[in-house]
Amino acid sequence: MPATQMTTLQSLLWPEPGISTERELYMRLAGPVAFSMNAPCLTFGRGGSADFSTAANVFNLGKWRRHCGLVDLRLRLDGIGSFELVVFCAQTGQSREPLVNTLVELSLDKPLSVDVTPHIAAHASTGVLFFTLRALGDARLNGAAWVTATLPTRLPKLAVSITTYKREAAVQETAERFERFIARSSLAPRLHLFVVDNGQSANIPASDHVTPIANANLGGSGGFARGLLEAEARGFSHCLFMDDDASVHMEALVRTWAFLAYATDPKTAVAGGLTSAENPWSLWESGAIFDRFCRPQWMGTDLRAFDDVVRMEEASTVPKPHNFYGGWWFFAFSIAETRHWPFPFFVRGDDISFSIANDFEIVTLPGVICFQDTDFAEKESLQTLYLDLRSHLVHHLALPSMDIGLRGTLGIPLWFFIRSLMQSHYDTLAALNLALEDVLQGPGFFAENADMSERRARIAKKRQTENWVPMTGQPPESRRRFDPRRSRFWLLLTVNTLNGHLLPFFGLWGNHVTLKSSQRGNLQEVWGAARITYVNADGTQILTVRHSKLAALKQSFRMAKNLGKLALRYPAIKKEWQRGYEGIATRDFWQRTFKSS
């Protein structure tokens, strides 16, 4: 690559139908200026202005300096007309500092580069860059990008691996979007999409840039392991695990590729953020920490609030703790630095252990974010809680860096159990007991049941009361004889009696409450409830559970027995898990599994 040739690090992101059209995530317009989503471009009248101090379009200088040693940086503008250009550096608690303030004249088909290299030397560790434009007459902006003349450290060959199961329409649209993107991308020779079809029903046509792979239903763990195996066999240097609906701007692939190309540490990995498709400005997480439970980072951050975005970007520039992980809705990493392959959890928890066991240097980037349904409470079920509990336990038993001792380990199933007991979810209690019993069997059980078919069938049979049924007429009204939400006496009484399980005849006089499905897990709403009815999001189904001392007692004895086994055999169980994890989270294990499936 000639020294004068520029490499694009980050192009301007525009609102995109089907992904996100929340304009304040991309730009702030004032005066005579209009945005065309079809082109896309901005058309200005005299005095119109555009401000790109937004979550999708800030350039995190601190991360590029820290992880890539970035020195040379230019801003390339593509359009026509005269503008006043101001390039700012923003840092938490400080005024926005103008680094460049100049007049620029843009000409069609002749992009203009403005060198900001002399101005960034004093901002080596933190800070984000953004720019504003004010039109001096009729003008148009077709695009912009942060570019560099520095040669990349490497030229990654990136395999995008998607695992899908019976989501034909979503994955077909993703494959089509990828084809449209790759047709106009200069990175086409270095990107390829593998669609691992666990349901063998997606009907994705093969092409020069897309390869469908029929696979047995081994869950996300097996699907992504298959994608990783195929990528490695075909000589790719990096792999990107991505969800089948891929509600992410394709520009995120470019930003990810560029960061991996310039990263000085080969262990560098890029984790995508997650936000709600319904409220795309509300962040669900930008990476997460696992410590007994999942702890999303920056949850609830309003991505329209620039000061909050700067605070998040600066804080996330510092080194991550050892238990930081990235979700597999978007996670890119070096294949050569992968020491541990996915563990056969089926789903739930595989991304956590993969990040932690491999000790990647995980980075989050502006604009690398997925817009998806984050109503996880409505998705909660016997199976998801079964999967969650067993993976949570395995992380702390199998990974030496996650060792929390016997007391901490016992607290995990105990909390899962109490949380469900308080909500009268007795079917769930049975599933949680099964999860703990399966962990006690050791890692061999997971290896032998990678497809989870027997367990899925068994869990389905345990569902006796926690069933969604069609709703006819109106949902039952709440009946509260007392309200622990407003009375300290009743709150203390219900809490200290395990929500009435130690009170006589509570099933006869306890409250009846009706809640939205999104309120599942909200204990504040169910204190004092002997009957709980949940209504799903579209109001077509209900689920009702009722207080039962007999069911509670049966599952409590079973849990006590299981916890006793864990306590008595804890050193041996932990040793078995640490040894077994090393032998199962391997390429060889998955090759044998795929051959036999």
PDB file of N, CA, C and O in Angstrom, residues 63 66-68 154 158 237-241 255-273 287 316 320 324-328 330-335 337-338 351 354-356 358-365 368:
ATOM      1  N   LYS A  63      -9.173   5.533  22.629  1.00  0.00           N
ATOM      2  CA  LYS A  63      -9.059   4.098  22.319  1.00  0.00           C
ATOM      3  C   LYS A  63      -8.112   3.860  21.154  1.00  0.00           C
ATOM      4  O   LYS A  63      -7.326   2.900  21.167  1.00  0.00           O
ATOM      5  N   ARG A  66      -4.562   4.408  22.541  1.00  0.00           N
ATOM      6  CA  ARG A  66      -4.137   3.397  23.514  1.00  0.00           C
ATOM      7  C   ARG A  66      -3.937   2.027  22.881  1.00  0.00           C
ATOM      8  O   ARG A  66      -2.952   1.340  23.144  1.00  0.00           O
ATOM      9  N   HIS A  67      -4.876   1.612  22.038  1.00  0.00           N
ATOM     10  CA  HIS A  67      -4.827   0.252  21.501  1.00  0.00           C
ATOM     11  C   HIS A  67      -4.126   0.151  20.148  1.00  0.00           C
ATOM     12  O   HIS A  67      -3.692  -0.940  19.772  1.00  0.00           O
ATOM     13  N   CYS A  68      -4.019   1.261  19.426  1.00  0.00           N
ATOM     14  CA  CYS A  68      -3.483   1.215  18.065  1.00  0.00           C
ATOM     15  C   CYS A  68      -2.284   2.131  17.854  1.00  0.00           C
ATOM     16  O   CYS A  68      -1.688   2.121  16.770  1.00  0.00           O
ATOM     17  N   ARG A 154      -1.689  -5.104  10.325  1.00  0.00           N
ATOM     18  CA  ARG A 154      -2.053  -6.350   9.646  1.00  0.00           C
ATOM     19  C   ARG A 154      -3.252  -6.075   8.734  1.00  0.00           C
ATOM     20  O   ARG A 154      -3.899  -5.031   8.869  1.00  0.00           O
ATOM     21  N   LEU A 158     -11.484 -11.412   7.693  1.00  0.00           N
ATOM     22  CA  LEU A 158     -12.522 -11.523   8.715  1.00  0.00           C
ATOM     23  C   LEU A 158     -13.688 -12.388   8.245  1.00  0.00           C
ATOM     24  O   LEU A 158     -14.354 -12.075   7.262  1.00  0.00           O
ATOM     25  N   SER A 237      -8.138 -14.973   9.425  1.00  0.00           N
ATOM     26  CA  SER A 237      -7.341 -14.596  10.600  1.00  0.00           C
ATOM     27  C   SER A 237      -8.203 -14.221  11.790  1.00  0.00           C
ATOM     28  O   SER A 237      -7.784 -14.378  12.942  1.00  0.00           O
ATOM     29  N   HIS A 238      -9.402 -13.701  11.523  1.00  0.00           N
ATOM     30  CA  HIS A 238     -10.297 -13.238  12.574  1.00  0.00           C
ATOM     31  C   HIS A 238     -11.714 -13.753  12.313  1.00  0.00           C
ATOM     32  O   HIS A 238     -12.073 -14.062  11.177  1.00  0.00           O
ATOM     33  N   CYS A 239     -12.484 -13.805  13.377  1.00  0.00           N
ATOM     34  CA  CYS A 239     -13.868 -14.268  13.269  1.00  0.00           C
ATOM     35  C   CYS A 239     -14.769 -13.300  14.025  1.00  0.00           C
ATOM     36  O   CYS A 239     -14.387 -12.787  15.083  1.00  0.00           O
ATOM     37  N   LEU A 240     -15.929 -13.064  13.460  1.00  0.00           N
ATOM     38  CA  LEU A 240     -16.933 -12.209  14.089  1.00  0.00           C
ATOM     39  C   LEU A 240     -18.201 -13.018  14.285  1.00  0.00           C
ATOM     40  O   LEU A 240     -18.836 -13.445  13.316  1.00  0.00           O
ATOM     41  N   PHE A 241     -18.562 -13.270  15.550  1.00  0.00           N
ATOM     42  CA  PHE A 241     -19.829 -13.920  15.866  1.00  0.00           C
ATOM     43  C   PHE A 241     -20.923 -12.855  15.869  1.00  0.00           C
ATOM     44  O   PHE A 241     -20.781 -11.820  16.526  1.00  0.00           O
ATOM     45  N   ARG A 255     -15.642  -0.528  10.776  1.00  0.00           N
ATOM     46  CA  ARG A 255     -14.979   0.019  11.963  1.00  0.00           C
ATOM     47  C   ARG A 255     -14.247  -1.081  12.727  1.00  0.00           C
ATOM     48  O   ARG A 255     -13.135  -0.880  13.230  1.00  0.00           O
ATOM     49  N   THR A 256     -14.874  -2.238  12.807  1.00  0.00           N
ATOM     50  CA  THR A 256     -14.260  -3.363  13.506  1.00  0.00           C
ATOM     51  C   THR A 256     -13.016  -3.842  12.777  1.00  0.00           C
ATOM     52  O   THR A 256     -11.964  -4.073  13.386  1.00  0.00           O
ATOM     53  N   TRP A 257     -13.137  -4.012  11.466  1.00  0.00           N
ATOM     54  CA  TRP A 257     -11.989  -4.453  10.670  1.00  0.00           C
ATOM     55  C   TRP A 257     -10.823  -3.480  10.831  1.00  0.00           C
ATOM     56  O   TRP A 257      -9.666  -3.904  11.030  1.00  0.00           O
ATOM     57  N   ALA A 258     -11.101  -2.203  10.741  1.00  0.00           N
ATOM     58  CA  ALA A 258     -10.034  -1.199  10.833  1.00  0.00           C
ATOM     59  C   ALA A 258      -9.348  -1.244  12.201  1.00  0.00           C
ATOM     60  O   ALA A 258      -8.121  -1.176  12.286  1.00  0.00           O
ATOM     61  N   PHE A 259     -10.140  -1.389  13.262  1.00  0.00           N
ATOM     62  CA  PHE A 259      -9.540  -1.408  14.599  1.00  0.00           C
ATOM     63  C   PHE A 259      -8.667  -2.650  14.771  1.00  0.00           C
ATOM     64  O   PHE A 259      -7.560  -2.572  15.326  1.00  0.00           O
ATOM     65  N   LEU A 260      -9.126  -3.792  14.285  1.00  0.00           N
ATOM     66  CA  LEU A 260      -8.320  -5.005  14.371  1.00  0.00           C
ATOM     67  C   LEU A 260      -7.073  -4.900  13.503  1.00  0.00           C
ATOM     68  O   LEU A 260      -6.023  -5.473  13.836  1.00  0.00           O
ATOM     69  N   ALA A 261      -7.162  -4.176  12.405  1.00  0.00           N
ATOM     70  CA  ALA A 261      -6.015  -4.016  11.514  1.00  0.00           C
ATOM     71  C   ALA A 261      -4.895  -3.205  12.161  1.00  0.00           C
ATOM     72  O   ALA A 261      -3.712  -3.460  11.916  1.00  0.00           O
ATOM     73  N   TYR A 262      -5.253  -2.245  12.987  1.00  0.00           N
ATOM     74  CA  TYR A 262      -4.260  -1.352  13.580  1.00  0.00           C
ATOM     75  C   TYR A 262      -3.910  -1.701  15.025  1.00  0.00           C
ATOM     76  O   TYR A 262      -2.981  -1.126  15.594  1.00  0.00           O
ATOM     77  N   ALA A 263      -4.637  -2.619  15.646  1.00  0.00           N
ATOM     78  CA  ALA A 263      -4.394  -2.951  17.054  1.00  0.00           C
ATOM     79  C   ALA A 263      -2.971  -3.458  17.245  1.00  0.00           C
ATOM     80  O   ALA A 263      -2.486  -4.307  16.494  1.00  0.00           O
ATOM     81  N   THR A 264      -2.309  -2.954  18.262  1.00  0.00           N
ATOM     82  CA  THR A 264      -0.938  -3.385  18.541  1.00  0.00           C
ATOM     83  C   THR A 264      -0.900  -4.720  19.278  1.00  0.00           C
ATOM     84  O   THR A 264       0.095  -5.438  19.202  1.00  0.00           O
ATOM     85  N   ASP A 265      -1.956  -5.066  20.005  1.00  0.00           N
ATOM     86  CA  ASP A 265      -2.035  -6.328  20.731  1.00  0.00           C
ATOM     87  C   ASP A 265      -2.875  -7.309  19.921  1.00  0.00           C
ATOM     88  O   ASP A 265      -4.058  -7.058  19.672  1.00  0.00           O
ATOM     89  N   PRO A 266      -2.320  -8.444  19.517  1.00  0.00           N
ATOM     90  CA  PRO A 266      -3.105  -9.396  18.713  1.00  0.00           C
ATOM     91  C   PRO A 266      -4.289  -9.988  19.464  1.00  0.00           C
ATOM     92  O   PRO A 266      -5.186 -10.567  18.848  1.00  0.00           O
ATOM     93  N   LYS A 267      -4.326  -9.844  20.798  1.00  0.00           N
ATOM     94  CA  LYS A 267      -5.451 -10.344  21.574  1.00  0.00           C
ATOM     95  C   LYS A 267      -6.659  -9.402  21.548  1.00  0.00           C
ATOM     96  O   LYS A 267      -7.685  -9.704  22.137  1.00  0.00           O
ATOM     97  N   THR A 268      -6.516  -8.276  20.863  1.00  0.00           N
ATOM     98  CA  THR A 268      -7.612  -7.304  20.819  1.00  0.00           C
ATOM     99  C   THR A 268      -8.867  -7.923  20.207  1.00  0.00           C
ATOM    100  O   THR A 268      -8.825  -8.588  19.172  1.00  0.00           O
ATOM    101  N   ALA A 269      -9.989  -7.713  20.870  1.00  0.00           N
ATOM    102  CA  ALA A 269     -11.298  -8.154  20.384  1.00  0.00           C
ATOM    103  C   ALA A 269     -12.250  -6.974  20.452  1.00  0.00           C
ATOM    104  O   ALA A 269     -12.071  -6.066  21.271  1.00  0.00           O
ATOM    105  N   VAL A 270     -13.262  -6.973  19.601  1.00  0.00           N
ATOM    106  CA  VAL A 270     -14.247  -5.886  19.560  1.00  0.00           C
ATOM    107  C   VAL A 270     -15.614  -6.448  19.927  1.00  0.00           C
ATOM    108  O   VAL A 270     -16.088  -7.411  19.309  1.00  0.00           O
ATOM    109  N   ALA A 271     -16.225  -5.845  20.943  1.00  0.00           N
ATOM    110  CA  ALA A 271     -17.559  -6.247  21.395  1.00  0.00           C
ATOM    111  C   ALA A 271     -18.564  -5.164  21.027  1.00  0.00           C
ATOM    112  O   ALA A 271     -18.334  -3.977  21.301  1.00  0.00           O
ATOM    113  N   GLY A 272     -19.661  -5.568  20.426  1.00  0.00           N
ATOM    114  CA  GLY A 272     -20.707  -4.619  20.081  1.00  0.00           C
ATOM    115  C   GLY A 272     -21.628  -4.356  21.250  1.00  0.00           C
ATOM    116  O   GLY A 272     -21.879  -5.230  22.080  1.00  0.00           O
ATOM    117  N   GLY A 273     -22.132  -3.154  21.323  1.00  0.00           N
ATOM    118  CA  GLY A 273     -23.115  -2.805  22.337  1.00  0.00           C
ATOM    119  C   GLY A 273     -24.480  -3.333  21.955  1.00  0.00           C
ATOM    120  O   GLY A 273     -24.686  -3.904  20.874  1.00  0.00           O
ATOM    121  N   GLY A 287     -20.796  -3.975  26.625  1.00  0.00           N
ATOM    122  CA  GLY A 287     -19.995  -4.946  27.350  1.00  0.00           C
ATOM    123  C   GLY A 287     -20.615  -5.200  28.715  1.00  0.00           C
ATOM    124  O   GLY A 287     -21.530  -4.492  29.150  1.00  0.00           O
ATOM    125  N   SER A 316     -14.682   3.820  29.338  1.00  0.00           N
ATOM    126  CA  SER A 316     -14.461   2.510  28.723  1.00  0.00           C
ATOM    127  C   SER A 316     -13.136   2.425  27.977  1.00  0.00           C
ATOM    128  O   SER A 316     -12.827   1.388  27.376  1.00  0.00           O
ATOM    129  N   LYS A 320      -9.911  -3.233  30.954  1.00  0.00           N
ATOM    130  CA  LYS A 320     -11.093  -3.909  31.476  1.00  0.00           C
ATOM    131  C   LYS A 320     -10.687  -4.925  32.556  1.00  0.00           C
ATOM    132  O   LYS A 320      -9.586  -5.468  32.516  1.00  0.00           O
ATOM    133  N   PHE A 324     -14.618  -9.167  32.337  1.00  0.00           N
ATOM    134  CA  PHE A 324     -15.379  -8.406  31.340  1.00  0.00           C
ATOM    135  C   PHE A 324     -15.622  -9.307  30.131  1.00  0.00           C
ATOM    136  O   PHE A 324     -14.752 -10.078  29.731  1.00  0.00           O
ATOM    137  N   TYR A 325     -16.811  -9.225  29.549  1.00  0.00           N
ATOM    138  CA  TYR A 325     -17.102 -10.070  28.385  1.00  0.00           C
ATOM    139  C   TYR A 325     -17.967  -9.319  27.383  1.00  0.00           C
ATOM    140  O   TYR A 325     -18.574  -8.293  27.690  1.00  0.00           O
ATOM    141  N   GLY A 326     -18.014  -9.869  26.170  1.00  0.00           N
ATOM    142  CA  GLY A 326     -18.841  -9.303  25.116  1.00  0.00           C
ATOM    143  C   GLY A 326     -19.855 -10.317  24.631  1.00  0.00           C
ATOM    144  O   GLY A 326     -19.534 -11.502  24.471  1.00  0.00           O
ATOM    145  N   GLY A 327     -21.090  -9.882  24.402  1.00  0.00           N
ATOM    146  CA  GLY A 327     -22.143 -10.768  23.925  1.00  0.00           C
ATOM    147  C   GLY A 327     -21.919 -11.181  22.486  1.00  0.00           C
ATOM    148  O   GLY A 327     -21.318 -10.445  21.689  1.00  0.00           O
ATOM    149  N   TRP A 328     -22.416 -12.364  22.159  1.00  0.00           N
ATOM    150  CA  TRP A 328     -22.217 -12.890  20.811  1.00  0.00           C
ATOM    151  C   TRP A 328     -23.202 -12.333  19.797  1.00  0.00           C
ATOM    152  O   TRP A 328     -23.314 -12.841  18.678  1.00  0.00           O
ATOM    153  N   PHE A 330     -22.488  -9.566  18.707  1.00  0.00           N
ATOM    154  CA  PHE A 330     -21.437  -8.961  17.888  1.00  0.00           C
ATOM    155  C   PHE A 330     -20.130  -9.063  18.670  1.00  0.00           C
ATOM    156  O   PHE A 330     -19.916  -8.323  19.621  1.00  0.00           O
ATOM    157  N   PHE A 331     -19.274 -10.003  18.265  1.00  0.00           N
ATOM    158  CA  PHE A 331     -18.011 -10.193  18.978  1.00  0.00           C
ATOM    159  C   PHE A 331     -16.959 -10.673  17.982  1.00  0.00           C
ATOM    160  O   PHE A 331     -17.066 -11.749  17.410  1.00  0.00           O
ATOM    161  N   ALA A 332     -15.925  -9.842  17.765  1.00  0.00           N
ATOM    162  CA  ALA A 332     -14.871 -10.125  16.797  1.00  0.00           C
ATOM    163  C   ALA A 332     -13.553 -10.362  17.523  1.00  0.00           C
ATOM    164  O   ALA A 332     -13.200  -9.626  18.450  1.00  0.00           O
ATOM    165  N   PHE A 333     -12.780 -11.350  17.049  1.00  0.00           N
ATOM    166  CA  PHE A 333     -11.570 -11.743  17.779  1.00  0.00           C
ATOM    167  C   PHE A 333     -10.596 -12.432  16.823  1.00  0.00           C
ATOM    168  O   PHE A 333     -10.957 -12.842  15.709  1.00  0.00           O
ATOM    169  N   SER A 334      -9.362 -12.592  17.286  1.00  0.00           N
ATOM    170  CA  SER A 334      -8.328 -13.271  16.518  1.00  0.00           C
ATOM    171  C   SER A 334      -8.441 -14.782  16.708  1.00  0.00           C
ATOM    172  O   SER A 334      -8.491 -15.274  17.835  1.00  0.00           O
ATOM    173  N   ILE A 335      -8.465 -15.519  15.611  1.00  0.00           N
ATOM    174  CA  ILE A 335      -8.552 -16.980  15.698  1.00  0.00           C
ATOM    175  C   ILE A 335      -7.270 -17.550  16.304  1.00  0.00           C
ATOM    176  O   ILE A 335      -7.313 -18.473  17.120  1.00  0.00           O
ATOM    177  N   GLU A 337      -5.416 -16.334  18.537  1.00  0.00           N
ATOM    178  CA  GLU A 337      -5.334 -16.079  19.973  1.00  0.00           C
ATOM    179  C   GLU A 337      -6.427 -16.809  20.752  1.00  0.00           C
ATOM    180  O   GLU A 337      -6.569 -16.600  21.959  1.00  0.00           O
ATOM    181  N   THR A 338      -7.185 -17.652  20.075  1.00  0.00           N
ATOM    182  CA  THR A 338      -8.262 -18.396  20.735  1.00  0.00           C
ATOM    183  C   THR A 338      -7.691 -19.662  21.354  1.00  0.00           C
ATOM    184  O   THR A 338      -7.391 -20.635  20.647  1.00  0.00           O
ATOM    185  N   ASP A 351     -20.963 -17.195  25.630  1.00  0.00           N
ATOM    186  CA  ASP A 351     -20.186 -15.989  25.316  1.00  0.00           C
ATOM    187  C   ASP A 351     -19.390 -15.509  26.530  1.00  0.00           C
ATOM    188  O   ASP A 351     -18.280 -14.986  26.398  1.00  0.00           O
ATOM    189  N   PHE A 354     -16.320 -17.805  27.046  1.00  0.00           N
ATOM    190  CA  PHE A 354     -15.413 -17.654  25.906  1.00  0.00           C
ATOM    191  C   PHE A 354     -14.542 -16.412  26.069  1.00  0.00           C
ATOM    192  O   PHE A 354     -13.324 -16.454  25.862  1.00  0.00           O
ATOM    193  N   SER A 355     -15.154 -15.298  26.463  1.00  0.00           N
ATOM    194  CA  SER A 355     -14.391 -14.065  26.662  1.00  0.00           C
ATOM    195  C   SER A 355     -13.394 -14.207  27.807  1.00  0.00           C
ATOM    196  O   SER A 355     -12.222 -13.847  27.691  1.00  0.00           O
ATOM    197  N   ILE A 356     -13.869 -14.727  28.943  1.00  0.00           N
ATOM    198  CA  ILE A 356     -13.036 -14.771  30.145  1.00  0.00           C
ATOM    199  C   ILE A 356     -11.918 -15.804  30.007  1.00  0.00           C
ATOM    200  O   ILE A 356     -10.764 -15.536  30.361  1.00  0.00           O
ATOM    201  N   ASN A 358     -10.433 -16.874  27.383  1.00  0.00           N
ATOM    202  CA  ASN A 358      -9.432 -16.530  26.379  1.00  0.00           C
ATOM    203  C   ASN A 358      -8.646 -15.268  26.704  1.00  0.00           C
ATOM    204  O   ASN A 358      -7.690 -14.939  26.000  1.00  0.00           O
ATOM    205  N   ASP A 359      -9.042 -14.550  27.720  1.00  0.00           N
ATOM    206  CA  ASP A 359      -8.293 -13.369  28.157  1.00  0.00           C
ATOM    207  C   ASP A 359      -8.058 -12.382  27.014  1.00  0.00           C
ATOM    208  O   ASP A 359      -6.964 -11.844  26.832  1.00  0.00           O
ATOM    209  N   PHE A 360      -9.110 -12.136  26.230  1.00  0.00           N
ATOM    210  CA  PHE A 360      -9.005 -11.153  25.159  1.00  0.00           C
ATOM    211  C   PHE A 360      -8.897  -9.738  25.733  1.00  0.00           C
ATOM    212  O   PHE A 360      -9.369  -9.461  26.837  1.00  0.00           O
ATOM    213  N   GLU A 361      -8.307  -8.846  24.962  1.00  0.00           N
ATOM    214  CA  GLU A 361      -8.303  -7.422  25.287  1.00  0.00           C
ATOM    215  C   GLU A 361      -9.521  -6.825  24.575  1.00  0.00           C
ATOM    216  O   GLU A 361      -9.466  -6.452  23.398  1.00  0.00           O
ATOM    217  N   ILE A 362     -10.639  -6.733  25.299  1.00  0.00           N
ATOM    218  CA  ILE A 362     -11.914  -6.396  24.673  1.00  0.00           C
ATOM    219  C   ILE A 362     -12.122  -4.886  24.633  1.00  0.00           C
ATOM    220  O   ILE A 362     -11.938  -4.193  25.643  1.00  0.00           O
ATOM    221  N   VAL A 363     -12.534  -4.409  23.472  1.00  0.00           N
ATOM    222  CA  VAL A 363     -12.755  -2.979  23.239  1.00  0.00           C
ATOM    223  C   VAL A 363     -14.176  -2.790  22.714  1.00  0.00           C
ATOM    224  O   VAL A 363     -14.671  -3.601  21.930  1.00  0.00           O
ATOM    225  N   THR A 364     -14.829  -1.733  23.142  1.00  0.00           N
ATOM    226  CA  THR A 364     -16.106  -1.319  22.558  1.00  0.00           C
ATOM    227  C   THR A 364     -15.867  -0.046  21.751  1.00  0.00           C
ATOM    228  O   THR A 364     -15.014   0.768  22.104  1.00  0.00           O
ATOM    229  N   LEU A 365     -16.619   0.116  20.664  1.00  0.00           N
ATOM    230  CA  LEU A 365     -16.397   1.233  19.748  1.00  0.00           C
ATOM    231  C   LEU A 365     -17.691   1.986  19.474  1.00  0.00           C
ATOM    232  O   LEU A 365     -18.769   1.372  19.415  1.00  0.00           O
ATOM    233  N   VAL A 368     -20.680   0.751  16.920  1.00  0.00           N
ATOM    234  CA  VAL A 368     -20.703  -0.708  16.801  1.00  0.00           C
ATOM    235  C   VAL A 368     -21.711  -1.200  17.833  1.00  0.00           C
ATOM    236  O   VAL A 368     -21.373  -1.498  18.979  1.00  0.00           O
TER     237      VAL A 368
END
